[in-house]
XYZ file of N, CA and C in Angstrom:
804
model
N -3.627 -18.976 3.619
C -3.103 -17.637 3.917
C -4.238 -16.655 4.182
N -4.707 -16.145 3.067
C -6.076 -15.042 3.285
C -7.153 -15.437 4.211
N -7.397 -17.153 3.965
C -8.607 -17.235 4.703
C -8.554 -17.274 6.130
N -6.986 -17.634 6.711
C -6.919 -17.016 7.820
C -7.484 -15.339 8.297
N -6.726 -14.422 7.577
C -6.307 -13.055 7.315
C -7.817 -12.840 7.633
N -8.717 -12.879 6.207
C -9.855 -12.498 5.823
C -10.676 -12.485 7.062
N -11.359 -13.203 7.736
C -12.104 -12.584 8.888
C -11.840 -12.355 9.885
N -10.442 -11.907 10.001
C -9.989 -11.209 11.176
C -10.494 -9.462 10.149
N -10.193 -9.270 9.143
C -10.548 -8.060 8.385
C -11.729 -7.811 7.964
N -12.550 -8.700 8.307
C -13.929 -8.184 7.889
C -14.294 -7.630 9.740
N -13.927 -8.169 10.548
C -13.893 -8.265 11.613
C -13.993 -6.882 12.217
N -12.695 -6.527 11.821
C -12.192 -4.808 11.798
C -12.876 -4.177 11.263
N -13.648 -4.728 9.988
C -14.044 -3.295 9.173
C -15.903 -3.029 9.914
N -16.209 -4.425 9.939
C -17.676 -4.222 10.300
C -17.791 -3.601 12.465
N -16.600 -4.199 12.753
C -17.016 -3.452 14.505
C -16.568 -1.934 14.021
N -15.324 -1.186 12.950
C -15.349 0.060 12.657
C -17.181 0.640 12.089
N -17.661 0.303 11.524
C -19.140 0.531 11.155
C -19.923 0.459 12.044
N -20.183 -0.524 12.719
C -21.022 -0.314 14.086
C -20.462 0.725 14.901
N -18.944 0.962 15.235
C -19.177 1.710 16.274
C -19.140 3.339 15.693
N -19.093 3.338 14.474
C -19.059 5.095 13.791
C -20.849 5.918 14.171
N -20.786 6.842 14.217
C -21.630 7.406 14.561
C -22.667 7.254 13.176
N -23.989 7.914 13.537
C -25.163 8.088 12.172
C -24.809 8.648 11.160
N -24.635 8.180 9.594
C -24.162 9.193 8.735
C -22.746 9.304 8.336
N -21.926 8.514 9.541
C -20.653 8.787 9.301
C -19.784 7.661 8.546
N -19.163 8.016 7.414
C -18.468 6.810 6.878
C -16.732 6.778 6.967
N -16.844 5.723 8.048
C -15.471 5.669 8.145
C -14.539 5.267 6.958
N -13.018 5.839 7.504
C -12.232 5.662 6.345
C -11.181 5.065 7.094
N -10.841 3.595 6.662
C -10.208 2.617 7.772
C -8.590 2.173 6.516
N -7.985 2.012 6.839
C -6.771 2.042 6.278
C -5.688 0.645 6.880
N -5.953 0.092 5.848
C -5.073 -1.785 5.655
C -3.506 -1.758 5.669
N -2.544 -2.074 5.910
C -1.258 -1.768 5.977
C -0.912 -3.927 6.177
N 0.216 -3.995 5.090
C 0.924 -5.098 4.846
C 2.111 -5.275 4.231
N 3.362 -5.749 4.629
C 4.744 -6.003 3.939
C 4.068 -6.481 2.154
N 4.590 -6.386 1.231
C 4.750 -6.946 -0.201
C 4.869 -8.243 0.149
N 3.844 -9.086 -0.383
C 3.338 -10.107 -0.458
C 2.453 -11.079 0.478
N 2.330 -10.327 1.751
C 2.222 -10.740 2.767
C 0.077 -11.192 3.042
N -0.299 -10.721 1.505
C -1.943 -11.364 1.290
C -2.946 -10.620 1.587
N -2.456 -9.067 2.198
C -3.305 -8.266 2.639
C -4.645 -7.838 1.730
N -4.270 -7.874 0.044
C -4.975 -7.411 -1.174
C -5.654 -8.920 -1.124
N -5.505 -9.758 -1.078
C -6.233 -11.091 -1.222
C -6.878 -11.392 0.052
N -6.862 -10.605 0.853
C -7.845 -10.264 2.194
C -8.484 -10.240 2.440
N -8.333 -8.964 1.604
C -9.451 -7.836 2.007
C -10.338 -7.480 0.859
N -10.005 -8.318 -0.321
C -11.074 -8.843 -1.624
C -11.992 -9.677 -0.975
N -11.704 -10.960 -0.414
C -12.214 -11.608 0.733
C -13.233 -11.557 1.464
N -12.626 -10.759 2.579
C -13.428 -9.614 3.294
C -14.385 -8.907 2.740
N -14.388 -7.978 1.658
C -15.156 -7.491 0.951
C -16.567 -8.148 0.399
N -16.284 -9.344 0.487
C -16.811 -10.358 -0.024
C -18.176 -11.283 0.753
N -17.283 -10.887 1.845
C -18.001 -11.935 3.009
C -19.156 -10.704 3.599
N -18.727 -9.099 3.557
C -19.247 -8.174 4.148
C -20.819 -7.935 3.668
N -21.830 -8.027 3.879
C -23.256 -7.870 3.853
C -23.788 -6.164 3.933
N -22.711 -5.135 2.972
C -22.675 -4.044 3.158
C -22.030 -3.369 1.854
N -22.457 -2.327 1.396
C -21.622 -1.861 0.469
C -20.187 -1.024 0.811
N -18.872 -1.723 0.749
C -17.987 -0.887 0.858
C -17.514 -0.869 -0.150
N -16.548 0.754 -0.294
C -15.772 0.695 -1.402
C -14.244 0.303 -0.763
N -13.508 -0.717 -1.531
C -12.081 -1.267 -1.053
C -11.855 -0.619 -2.596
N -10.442 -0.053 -2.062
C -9.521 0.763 -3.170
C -7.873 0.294 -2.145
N -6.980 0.298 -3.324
C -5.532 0.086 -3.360
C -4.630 1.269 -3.750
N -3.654 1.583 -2.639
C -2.961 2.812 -2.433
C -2.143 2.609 -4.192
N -1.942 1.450 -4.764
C -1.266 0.953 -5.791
C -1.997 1.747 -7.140
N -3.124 1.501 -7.197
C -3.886 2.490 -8.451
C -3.695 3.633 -8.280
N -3.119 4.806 -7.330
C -3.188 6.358 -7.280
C -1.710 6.392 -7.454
N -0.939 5.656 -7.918
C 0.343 6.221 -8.928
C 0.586 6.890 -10.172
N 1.417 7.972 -10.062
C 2.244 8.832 -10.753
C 2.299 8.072 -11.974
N 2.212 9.062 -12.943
C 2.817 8.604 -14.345
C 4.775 8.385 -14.115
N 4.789 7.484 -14.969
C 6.240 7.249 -15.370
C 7.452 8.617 -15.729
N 6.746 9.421 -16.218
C 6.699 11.152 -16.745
C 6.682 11.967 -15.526
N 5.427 12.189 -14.752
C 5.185 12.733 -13.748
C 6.441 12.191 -12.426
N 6.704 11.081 -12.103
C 8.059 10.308 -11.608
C 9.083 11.239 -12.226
N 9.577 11.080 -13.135
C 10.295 11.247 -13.507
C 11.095 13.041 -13.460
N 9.599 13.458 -13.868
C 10.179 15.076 -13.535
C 10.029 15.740 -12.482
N 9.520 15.062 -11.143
C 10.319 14.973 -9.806
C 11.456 14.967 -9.381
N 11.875 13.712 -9.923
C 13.177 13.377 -9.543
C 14.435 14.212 -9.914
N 13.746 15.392 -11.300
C 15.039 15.672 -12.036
C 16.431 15.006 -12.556
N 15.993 13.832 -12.892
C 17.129 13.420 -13.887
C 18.217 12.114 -12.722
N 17.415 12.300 -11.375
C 17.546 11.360 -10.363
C 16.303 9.574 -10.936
N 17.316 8.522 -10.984
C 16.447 7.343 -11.448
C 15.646 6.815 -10.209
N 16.083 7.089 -9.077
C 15.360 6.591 -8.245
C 13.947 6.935 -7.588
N 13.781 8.039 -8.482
C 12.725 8.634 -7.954
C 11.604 8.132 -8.837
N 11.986 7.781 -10.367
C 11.222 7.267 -11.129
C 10.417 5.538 -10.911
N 11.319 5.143 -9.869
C 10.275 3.808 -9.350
C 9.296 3.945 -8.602
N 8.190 2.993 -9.094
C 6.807 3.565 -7.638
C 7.055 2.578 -6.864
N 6.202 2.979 -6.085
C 6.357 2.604 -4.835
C 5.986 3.359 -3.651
N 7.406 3.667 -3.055
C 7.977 5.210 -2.300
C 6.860 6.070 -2.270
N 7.130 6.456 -0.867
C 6.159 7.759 -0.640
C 6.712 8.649 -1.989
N 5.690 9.717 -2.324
C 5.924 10.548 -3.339
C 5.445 10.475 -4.830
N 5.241 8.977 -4.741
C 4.999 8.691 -6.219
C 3.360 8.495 -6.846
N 2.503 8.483 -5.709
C 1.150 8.300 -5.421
C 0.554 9.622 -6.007
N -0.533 9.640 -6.583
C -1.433 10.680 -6.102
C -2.332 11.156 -5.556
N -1.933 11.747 -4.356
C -2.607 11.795 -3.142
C -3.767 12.743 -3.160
N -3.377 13.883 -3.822
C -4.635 14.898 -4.060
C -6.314 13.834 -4.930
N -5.047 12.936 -5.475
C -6.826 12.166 -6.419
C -7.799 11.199 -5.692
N -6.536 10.851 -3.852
C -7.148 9.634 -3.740
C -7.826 10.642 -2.107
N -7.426 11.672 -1.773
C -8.196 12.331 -0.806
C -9.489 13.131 -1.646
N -9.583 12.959 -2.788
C -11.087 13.487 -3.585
C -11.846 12.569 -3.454
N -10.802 11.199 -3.707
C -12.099 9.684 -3.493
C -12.738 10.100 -2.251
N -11.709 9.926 -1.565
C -12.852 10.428 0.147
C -13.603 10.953 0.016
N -13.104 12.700 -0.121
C -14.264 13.759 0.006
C -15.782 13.490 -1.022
N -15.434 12.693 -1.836
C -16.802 12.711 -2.709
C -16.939 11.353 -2.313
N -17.402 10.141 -1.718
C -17.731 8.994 -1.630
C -18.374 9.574 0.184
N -17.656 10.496 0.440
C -18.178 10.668 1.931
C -19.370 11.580 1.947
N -19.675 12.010 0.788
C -20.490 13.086 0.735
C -21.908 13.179 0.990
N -22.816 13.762 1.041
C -24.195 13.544 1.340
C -25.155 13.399 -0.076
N -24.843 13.655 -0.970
C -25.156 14.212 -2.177
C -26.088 13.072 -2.735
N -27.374 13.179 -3.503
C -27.731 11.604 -3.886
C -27.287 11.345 -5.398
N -26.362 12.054 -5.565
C -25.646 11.664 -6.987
C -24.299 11.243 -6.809
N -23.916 10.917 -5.230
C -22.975 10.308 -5.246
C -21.842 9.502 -6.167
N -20.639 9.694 -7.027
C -20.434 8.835 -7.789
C -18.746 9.019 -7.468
N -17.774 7.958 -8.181
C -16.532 8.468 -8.336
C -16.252 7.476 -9.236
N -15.036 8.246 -10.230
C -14.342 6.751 -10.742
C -13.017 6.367 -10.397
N -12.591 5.347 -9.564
C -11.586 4.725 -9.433
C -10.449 4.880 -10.383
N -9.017 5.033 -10.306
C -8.218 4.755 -11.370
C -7.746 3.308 -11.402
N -7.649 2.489 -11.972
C -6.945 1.177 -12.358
C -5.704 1.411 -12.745
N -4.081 0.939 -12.259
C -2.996 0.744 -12.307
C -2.409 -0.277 -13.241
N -1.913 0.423 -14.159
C -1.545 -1.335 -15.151
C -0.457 -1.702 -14.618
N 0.163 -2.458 -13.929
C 1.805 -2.056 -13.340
C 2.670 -2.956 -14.529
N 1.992 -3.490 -15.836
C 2.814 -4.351 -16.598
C 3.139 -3.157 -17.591
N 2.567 -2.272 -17.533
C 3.103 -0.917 -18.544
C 3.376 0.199 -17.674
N 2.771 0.389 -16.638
C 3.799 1.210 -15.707
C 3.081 2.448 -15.937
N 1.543 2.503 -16.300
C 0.959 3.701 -15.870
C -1.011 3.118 -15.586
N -1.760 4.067 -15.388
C -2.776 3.924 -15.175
C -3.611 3.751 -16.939
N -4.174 3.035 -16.607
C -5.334 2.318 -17.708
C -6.094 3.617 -18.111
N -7.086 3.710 -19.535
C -7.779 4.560 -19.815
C -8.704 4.845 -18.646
N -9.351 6.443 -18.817
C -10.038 6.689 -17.958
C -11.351 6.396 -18.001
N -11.681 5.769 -18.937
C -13.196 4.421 -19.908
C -12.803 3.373 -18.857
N -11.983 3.080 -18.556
C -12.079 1.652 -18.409
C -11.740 1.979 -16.542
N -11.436 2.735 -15.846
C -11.914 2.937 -14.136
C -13.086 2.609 -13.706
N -12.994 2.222 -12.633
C -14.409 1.566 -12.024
C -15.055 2.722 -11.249
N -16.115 2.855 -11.935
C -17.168 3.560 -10.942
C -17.774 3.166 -10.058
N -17.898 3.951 -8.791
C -18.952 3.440 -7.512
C -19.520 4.588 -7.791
N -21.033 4.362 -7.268
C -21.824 5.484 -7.138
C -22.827 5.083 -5.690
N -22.868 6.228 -5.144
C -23.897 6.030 -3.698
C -22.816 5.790 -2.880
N -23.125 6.248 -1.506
C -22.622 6.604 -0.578
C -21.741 5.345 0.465
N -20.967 5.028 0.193
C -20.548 3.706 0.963
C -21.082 3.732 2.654
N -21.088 2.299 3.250
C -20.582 2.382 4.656
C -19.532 1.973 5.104
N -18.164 2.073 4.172
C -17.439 2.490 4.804
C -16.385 2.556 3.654
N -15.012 2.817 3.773
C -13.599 3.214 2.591
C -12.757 2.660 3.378
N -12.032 1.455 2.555
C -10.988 0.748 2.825
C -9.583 0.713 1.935
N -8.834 1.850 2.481
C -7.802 1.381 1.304
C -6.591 0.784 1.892
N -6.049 -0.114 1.318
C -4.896 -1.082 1.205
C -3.541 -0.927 0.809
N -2.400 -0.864 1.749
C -1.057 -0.664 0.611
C -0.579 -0.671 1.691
N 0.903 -1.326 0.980
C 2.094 -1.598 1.721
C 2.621 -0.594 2.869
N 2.683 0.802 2.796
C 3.128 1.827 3.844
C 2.571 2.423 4.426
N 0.460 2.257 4.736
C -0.003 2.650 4.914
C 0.043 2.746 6.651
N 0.288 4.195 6.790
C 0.265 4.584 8.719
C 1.735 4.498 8.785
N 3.159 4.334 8.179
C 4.416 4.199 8.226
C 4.925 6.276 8.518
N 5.498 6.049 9.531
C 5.684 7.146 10.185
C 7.362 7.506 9.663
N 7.158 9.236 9.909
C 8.587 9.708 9.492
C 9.361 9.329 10.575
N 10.808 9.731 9.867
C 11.964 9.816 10.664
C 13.077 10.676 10.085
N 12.852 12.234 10.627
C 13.578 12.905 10.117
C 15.034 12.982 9.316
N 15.409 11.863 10.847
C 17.221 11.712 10.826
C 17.969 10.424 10.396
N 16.648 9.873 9.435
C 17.159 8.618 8.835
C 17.659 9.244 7.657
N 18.213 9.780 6.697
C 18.727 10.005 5.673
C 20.215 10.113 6.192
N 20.445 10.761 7.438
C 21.862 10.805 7.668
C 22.657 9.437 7.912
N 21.722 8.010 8.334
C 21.941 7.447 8.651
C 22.751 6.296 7.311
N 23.672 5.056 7.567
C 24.459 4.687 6.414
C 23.180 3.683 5.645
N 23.360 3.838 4.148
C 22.668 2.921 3.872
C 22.455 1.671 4.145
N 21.704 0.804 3.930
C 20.742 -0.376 4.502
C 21.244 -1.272 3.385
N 21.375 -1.382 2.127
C 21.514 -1.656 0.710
C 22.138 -0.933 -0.509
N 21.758 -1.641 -1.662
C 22.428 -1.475 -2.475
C 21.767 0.156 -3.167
N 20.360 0.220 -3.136
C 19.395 0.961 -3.638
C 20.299 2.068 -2.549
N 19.608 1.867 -1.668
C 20.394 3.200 -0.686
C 21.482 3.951 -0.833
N 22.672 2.822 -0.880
C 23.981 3.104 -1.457
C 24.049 4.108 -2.448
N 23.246 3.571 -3.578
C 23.246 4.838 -4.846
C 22.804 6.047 -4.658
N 22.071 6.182 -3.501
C 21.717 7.715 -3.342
C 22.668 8.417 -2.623
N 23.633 8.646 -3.538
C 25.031 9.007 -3.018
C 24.547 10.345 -1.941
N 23.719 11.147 -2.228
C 24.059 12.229 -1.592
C 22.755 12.744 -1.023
N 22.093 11.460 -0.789
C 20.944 11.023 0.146
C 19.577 11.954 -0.059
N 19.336 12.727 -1.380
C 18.252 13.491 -1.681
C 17.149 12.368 -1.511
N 16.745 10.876 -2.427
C 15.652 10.647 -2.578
C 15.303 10.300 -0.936
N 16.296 9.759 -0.390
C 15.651 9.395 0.769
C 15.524 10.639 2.198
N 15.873 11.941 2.231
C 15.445 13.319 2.350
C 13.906 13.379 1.775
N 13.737 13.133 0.624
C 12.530 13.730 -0.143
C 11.230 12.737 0.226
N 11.356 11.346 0.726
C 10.695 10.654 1.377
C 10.411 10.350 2.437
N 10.980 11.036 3.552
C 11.034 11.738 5.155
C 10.178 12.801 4.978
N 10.473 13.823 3.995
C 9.636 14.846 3.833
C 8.028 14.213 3.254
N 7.915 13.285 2.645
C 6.724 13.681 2.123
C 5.993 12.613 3.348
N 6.583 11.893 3.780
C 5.921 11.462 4.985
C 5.392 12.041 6.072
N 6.506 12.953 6.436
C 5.929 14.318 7.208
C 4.868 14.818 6.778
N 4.541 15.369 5.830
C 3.321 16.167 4.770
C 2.678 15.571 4.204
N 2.355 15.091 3.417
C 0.889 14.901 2.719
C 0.473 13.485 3.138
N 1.648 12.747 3.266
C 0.895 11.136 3.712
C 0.651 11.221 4.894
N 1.121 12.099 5.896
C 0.893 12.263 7.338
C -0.522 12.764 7.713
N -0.522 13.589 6.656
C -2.192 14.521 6.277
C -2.985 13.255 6.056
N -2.615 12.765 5.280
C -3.536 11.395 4.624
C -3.974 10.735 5.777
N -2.901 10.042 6.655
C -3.325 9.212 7.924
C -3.976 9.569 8.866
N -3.893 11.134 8.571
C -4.998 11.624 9.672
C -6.476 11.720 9.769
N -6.463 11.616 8.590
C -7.934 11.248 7.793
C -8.470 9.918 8.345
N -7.228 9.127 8.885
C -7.768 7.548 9.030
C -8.910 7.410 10.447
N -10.050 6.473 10.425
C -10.761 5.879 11.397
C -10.020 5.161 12.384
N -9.177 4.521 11.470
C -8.361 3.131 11.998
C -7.558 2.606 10.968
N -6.531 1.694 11.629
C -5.573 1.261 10.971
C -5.455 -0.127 11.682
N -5.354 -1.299 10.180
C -5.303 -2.579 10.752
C -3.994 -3.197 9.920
N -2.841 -3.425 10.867
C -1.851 -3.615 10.075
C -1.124 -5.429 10.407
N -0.749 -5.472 9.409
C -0.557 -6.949 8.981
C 0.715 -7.421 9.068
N 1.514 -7.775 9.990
C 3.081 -7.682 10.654
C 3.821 -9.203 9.927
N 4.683 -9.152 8.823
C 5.541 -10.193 8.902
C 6.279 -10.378 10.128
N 6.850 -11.864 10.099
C 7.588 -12.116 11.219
C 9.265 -10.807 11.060
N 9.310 -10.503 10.233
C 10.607 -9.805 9.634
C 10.553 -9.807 8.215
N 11.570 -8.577 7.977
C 11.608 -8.480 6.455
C 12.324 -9.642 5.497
N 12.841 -10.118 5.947
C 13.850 -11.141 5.369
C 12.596 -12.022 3.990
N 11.267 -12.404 4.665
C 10.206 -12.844 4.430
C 9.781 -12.522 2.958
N 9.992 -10.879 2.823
C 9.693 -10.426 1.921
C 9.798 -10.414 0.593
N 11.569 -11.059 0.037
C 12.075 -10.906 -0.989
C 11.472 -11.980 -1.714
N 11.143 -13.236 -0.611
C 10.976 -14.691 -1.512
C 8.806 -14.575 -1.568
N 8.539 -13.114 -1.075
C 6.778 -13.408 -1.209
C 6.937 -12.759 -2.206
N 7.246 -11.937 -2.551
C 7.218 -10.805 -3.871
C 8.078 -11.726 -5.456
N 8.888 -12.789 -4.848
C 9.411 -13.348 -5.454
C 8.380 -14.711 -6.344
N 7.387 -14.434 -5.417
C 5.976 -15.876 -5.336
C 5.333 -14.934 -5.934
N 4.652 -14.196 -5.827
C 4.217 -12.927 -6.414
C 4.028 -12.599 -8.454
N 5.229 -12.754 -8.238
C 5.921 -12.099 -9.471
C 5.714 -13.652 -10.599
N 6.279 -14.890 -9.675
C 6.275 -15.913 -10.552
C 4.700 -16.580 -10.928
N 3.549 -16.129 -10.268
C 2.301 -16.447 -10.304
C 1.737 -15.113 -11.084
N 2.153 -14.298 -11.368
C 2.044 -13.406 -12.511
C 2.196 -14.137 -13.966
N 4.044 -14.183 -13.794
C 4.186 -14.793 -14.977
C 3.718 -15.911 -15.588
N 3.172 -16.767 -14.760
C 2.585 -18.627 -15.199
C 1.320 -17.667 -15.498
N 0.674 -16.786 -14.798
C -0.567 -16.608 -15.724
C -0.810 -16.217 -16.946
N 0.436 -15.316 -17.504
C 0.881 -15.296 -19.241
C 1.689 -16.216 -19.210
N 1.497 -17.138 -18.490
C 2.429 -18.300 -19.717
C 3.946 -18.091 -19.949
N 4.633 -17.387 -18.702
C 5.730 -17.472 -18.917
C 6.650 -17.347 -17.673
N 7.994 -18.178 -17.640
C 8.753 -18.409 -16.597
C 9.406 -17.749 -16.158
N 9.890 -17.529 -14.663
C 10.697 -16.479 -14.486
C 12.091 -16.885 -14.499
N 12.678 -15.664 -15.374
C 13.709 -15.612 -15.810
C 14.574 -15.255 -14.560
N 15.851 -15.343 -15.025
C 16.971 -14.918 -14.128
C 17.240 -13.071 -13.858
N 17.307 -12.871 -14.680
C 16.620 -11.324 -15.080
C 15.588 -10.460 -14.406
N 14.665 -11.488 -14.284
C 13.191 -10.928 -13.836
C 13.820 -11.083 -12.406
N 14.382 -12.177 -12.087
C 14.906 -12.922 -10.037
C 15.493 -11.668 -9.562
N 16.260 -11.007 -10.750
C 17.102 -9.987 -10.242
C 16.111 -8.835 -10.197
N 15.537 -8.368 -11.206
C 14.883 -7.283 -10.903
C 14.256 -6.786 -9.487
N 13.313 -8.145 -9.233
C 12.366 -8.102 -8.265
C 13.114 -8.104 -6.955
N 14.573 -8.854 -6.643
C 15.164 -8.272 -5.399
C 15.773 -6.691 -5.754
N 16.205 -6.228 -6.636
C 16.138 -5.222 -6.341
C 14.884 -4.213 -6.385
N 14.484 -4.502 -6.767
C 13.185 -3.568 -6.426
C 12.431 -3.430 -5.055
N 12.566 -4.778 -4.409
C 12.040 -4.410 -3.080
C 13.261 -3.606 -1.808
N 14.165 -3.426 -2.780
C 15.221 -2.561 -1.649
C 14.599 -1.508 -1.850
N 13.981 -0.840 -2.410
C 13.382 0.487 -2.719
C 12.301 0.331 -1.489
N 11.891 -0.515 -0.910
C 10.653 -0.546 0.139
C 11.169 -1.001 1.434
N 13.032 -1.343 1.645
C 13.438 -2.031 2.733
C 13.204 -1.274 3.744
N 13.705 0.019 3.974
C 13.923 0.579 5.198
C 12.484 0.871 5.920
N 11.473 1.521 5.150
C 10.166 1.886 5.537
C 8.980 0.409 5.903
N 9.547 -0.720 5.342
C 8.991 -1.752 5.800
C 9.562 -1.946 7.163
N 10.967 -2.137 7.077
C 11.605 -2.843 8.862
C 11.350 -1.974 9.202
N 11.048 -0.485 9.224
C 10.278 0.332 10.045
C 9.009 0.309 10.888
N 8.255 0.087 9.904
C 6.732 -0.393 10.219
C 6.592 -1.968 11.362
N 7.538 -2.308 10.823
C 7.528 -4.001 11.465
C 8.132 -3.431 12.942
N 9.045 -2.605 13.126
C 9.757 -2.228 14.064
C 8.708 -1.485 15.265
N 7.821 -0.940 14.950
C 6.728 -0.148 15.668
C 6.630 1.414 15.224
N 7.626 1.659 14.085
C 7.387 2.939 13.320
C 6.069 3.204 12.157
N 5.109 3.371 12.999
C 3.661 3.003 12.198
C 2.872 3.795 13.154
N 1.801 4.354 12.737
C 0.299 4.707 13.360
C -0.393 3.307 14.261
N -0.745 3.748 15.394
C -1.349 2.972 16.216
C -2.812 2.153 15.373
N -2.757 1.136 15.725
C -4.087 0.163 14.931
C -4.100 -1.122 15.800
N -5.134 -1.823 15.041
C -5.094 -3.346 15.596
C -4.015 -3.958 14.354
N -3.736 -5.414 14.810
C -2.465 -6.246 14.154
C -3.115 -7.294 14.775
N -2.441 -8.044 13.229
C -2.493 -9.107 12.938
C -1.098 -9.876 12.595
N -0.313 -10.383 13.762
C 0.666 -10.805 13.405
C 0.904 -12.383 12.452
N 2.103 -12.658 11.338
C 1.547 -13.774 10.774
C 3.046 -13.987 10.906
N 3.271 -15.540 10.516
C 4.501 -16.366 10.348
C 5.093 -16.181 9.237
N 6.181 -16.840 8.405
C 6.722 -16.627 7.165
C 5.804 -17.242 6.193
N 4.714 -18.674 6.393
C 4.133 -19.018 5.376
C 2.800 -18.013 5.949
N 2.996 -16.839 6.420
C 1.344 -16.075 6.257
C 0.480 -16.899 6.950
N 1.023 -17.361 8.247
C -0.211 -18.352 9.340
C -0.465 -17.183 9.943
N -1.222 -17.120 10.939
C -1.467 -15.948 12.136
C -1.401 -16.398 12.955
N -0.765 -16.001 13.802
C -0.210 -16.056 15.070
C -0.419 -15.414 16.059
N -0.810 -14.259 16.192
C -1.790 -13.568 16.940
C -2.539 -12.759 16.347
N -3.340 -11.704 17.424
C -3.481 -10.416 17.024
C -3.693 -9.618 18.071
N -3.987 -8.273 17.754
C -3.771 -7.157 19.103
C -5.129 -5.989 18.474
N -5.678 -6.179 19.144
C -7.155 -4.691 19.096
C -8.357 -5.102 18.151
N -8.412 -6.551 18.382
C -9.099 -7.030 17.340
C -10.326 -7.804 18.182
């Protein structure tokens, strides 16, 4: 899977570095369906690169469980991450501004995401970079996923949808796409996005996902857990078949099959 992936993405990140001007550190932005290997990539990539970059995950700049929560006002759906809205975007456009900086005290600390407790790890235990990268790569599922004003009017897709009887959360995630994540993408160098064949793909990678979690504590997935995890990725359906659809920021792609082969690519 990755080692396909992987140097098509180092690929991207090092012709983005050559062709940036003196001084300038691009900020290049990874986009992939849930499960689809993009984070096992672009670790990869990172890996293979003969350069200091900093790779960060849109997944660590989430909202407290609390902070979720008193958004939503007393709405449950707002309390799952994921979803535009739930990020914090003001912490992860500071990563920029200070990793881009000229300064020779360059430093930042990363937040780490526990997602098995459902908030961010002590602030002791974030990873510091210090000194000036050549270049910022961050990674996540909706990254460059474009609004659509007049999708809230539209009938739900699912079951998740369904419950938003009176269509606020998915209003409030049109909006923040418009605004601050739109702000965010504009910030981008480039965008290299990672195309399942279709969403259908998705339920049984997140489903692989989840069960290679659990064998690593030593424990099986339950029937319980089977259920959770399809519903949870309805919370990401519509804005994924979006992205897959051509509702996304222009980039290079990397199209892949259902077992994550590649099959083509485009601007690469």
């Amino acid at each position: 899977m990755a080692n396909e992936i992987a140097p098509l993405v180092q690929r991207w990140i090092e012709g983005h570095i050559a062709a940036s001007a003196p001084g300038h550190v691009p900020v290049l932005f990874l986009s992939g369906a849930q499960g689809s290997g993009k984070s096992t990539a672009l670790a990869e990539a990172l890996g293979r690169i003969q350069r200091r970059i900093v790779g960060a995950s849109l997944d660590d700049f989430y909202a407290t469980p609390e902070q979720r929560r008193a958004r939503g006002a007393g709405n449950a759906l707002f309390e799952v991450r994921g979803p535009p809205g739930t990020h914090k975007l003001a912490l992860l456009n500071l990563m920029i501004n200070v990793l881009r900086s000229t300064g020779p005290g360059t430093e930042f600390d990363i937040p780490i995401f526990n997602k098995a407790a459902d908030r961010p790890l002590p602030h002791s235990m974030w990873r510091t970079v210090r000194g000036r990268p050549a270049a910022i790569v961050i990674e996540g599922w909706m990254m460059g996923v474009l609004p659509e004003p007049d999708a809230p009017a539209t009938p739900p897709i699912n079951d998740v949808e369904a419950s938003d009887t009176d269509g606020t959360w998915r209003r409030a995630q049109e909006a923040d796409l418009a605004g601050d994540y739109s702000a965010l993408w504009d910030r981008a160098d480039g965008f290299l996005h990672i195309l399942a064949p279709d969403f259908d793909c998705v339920p049984g990678w997140r489903l692989e996902q989840e069960a290679g979690l659990l064998a690593s504590r030593g424990e099986a997935m339950t029937d319980e857990r089977r259920a959770w995890v399809l519903n949870f990725v309805q919370h990401y359906e519509r804005l994924t078949r979006r992205m897959l659809s051509g509702g996304r920021r222009p980039g290079a792609e990397i199209y892949i099959d259902n077992q994550r082969r590649v099959i083509r690519t485009e601007g690469l």
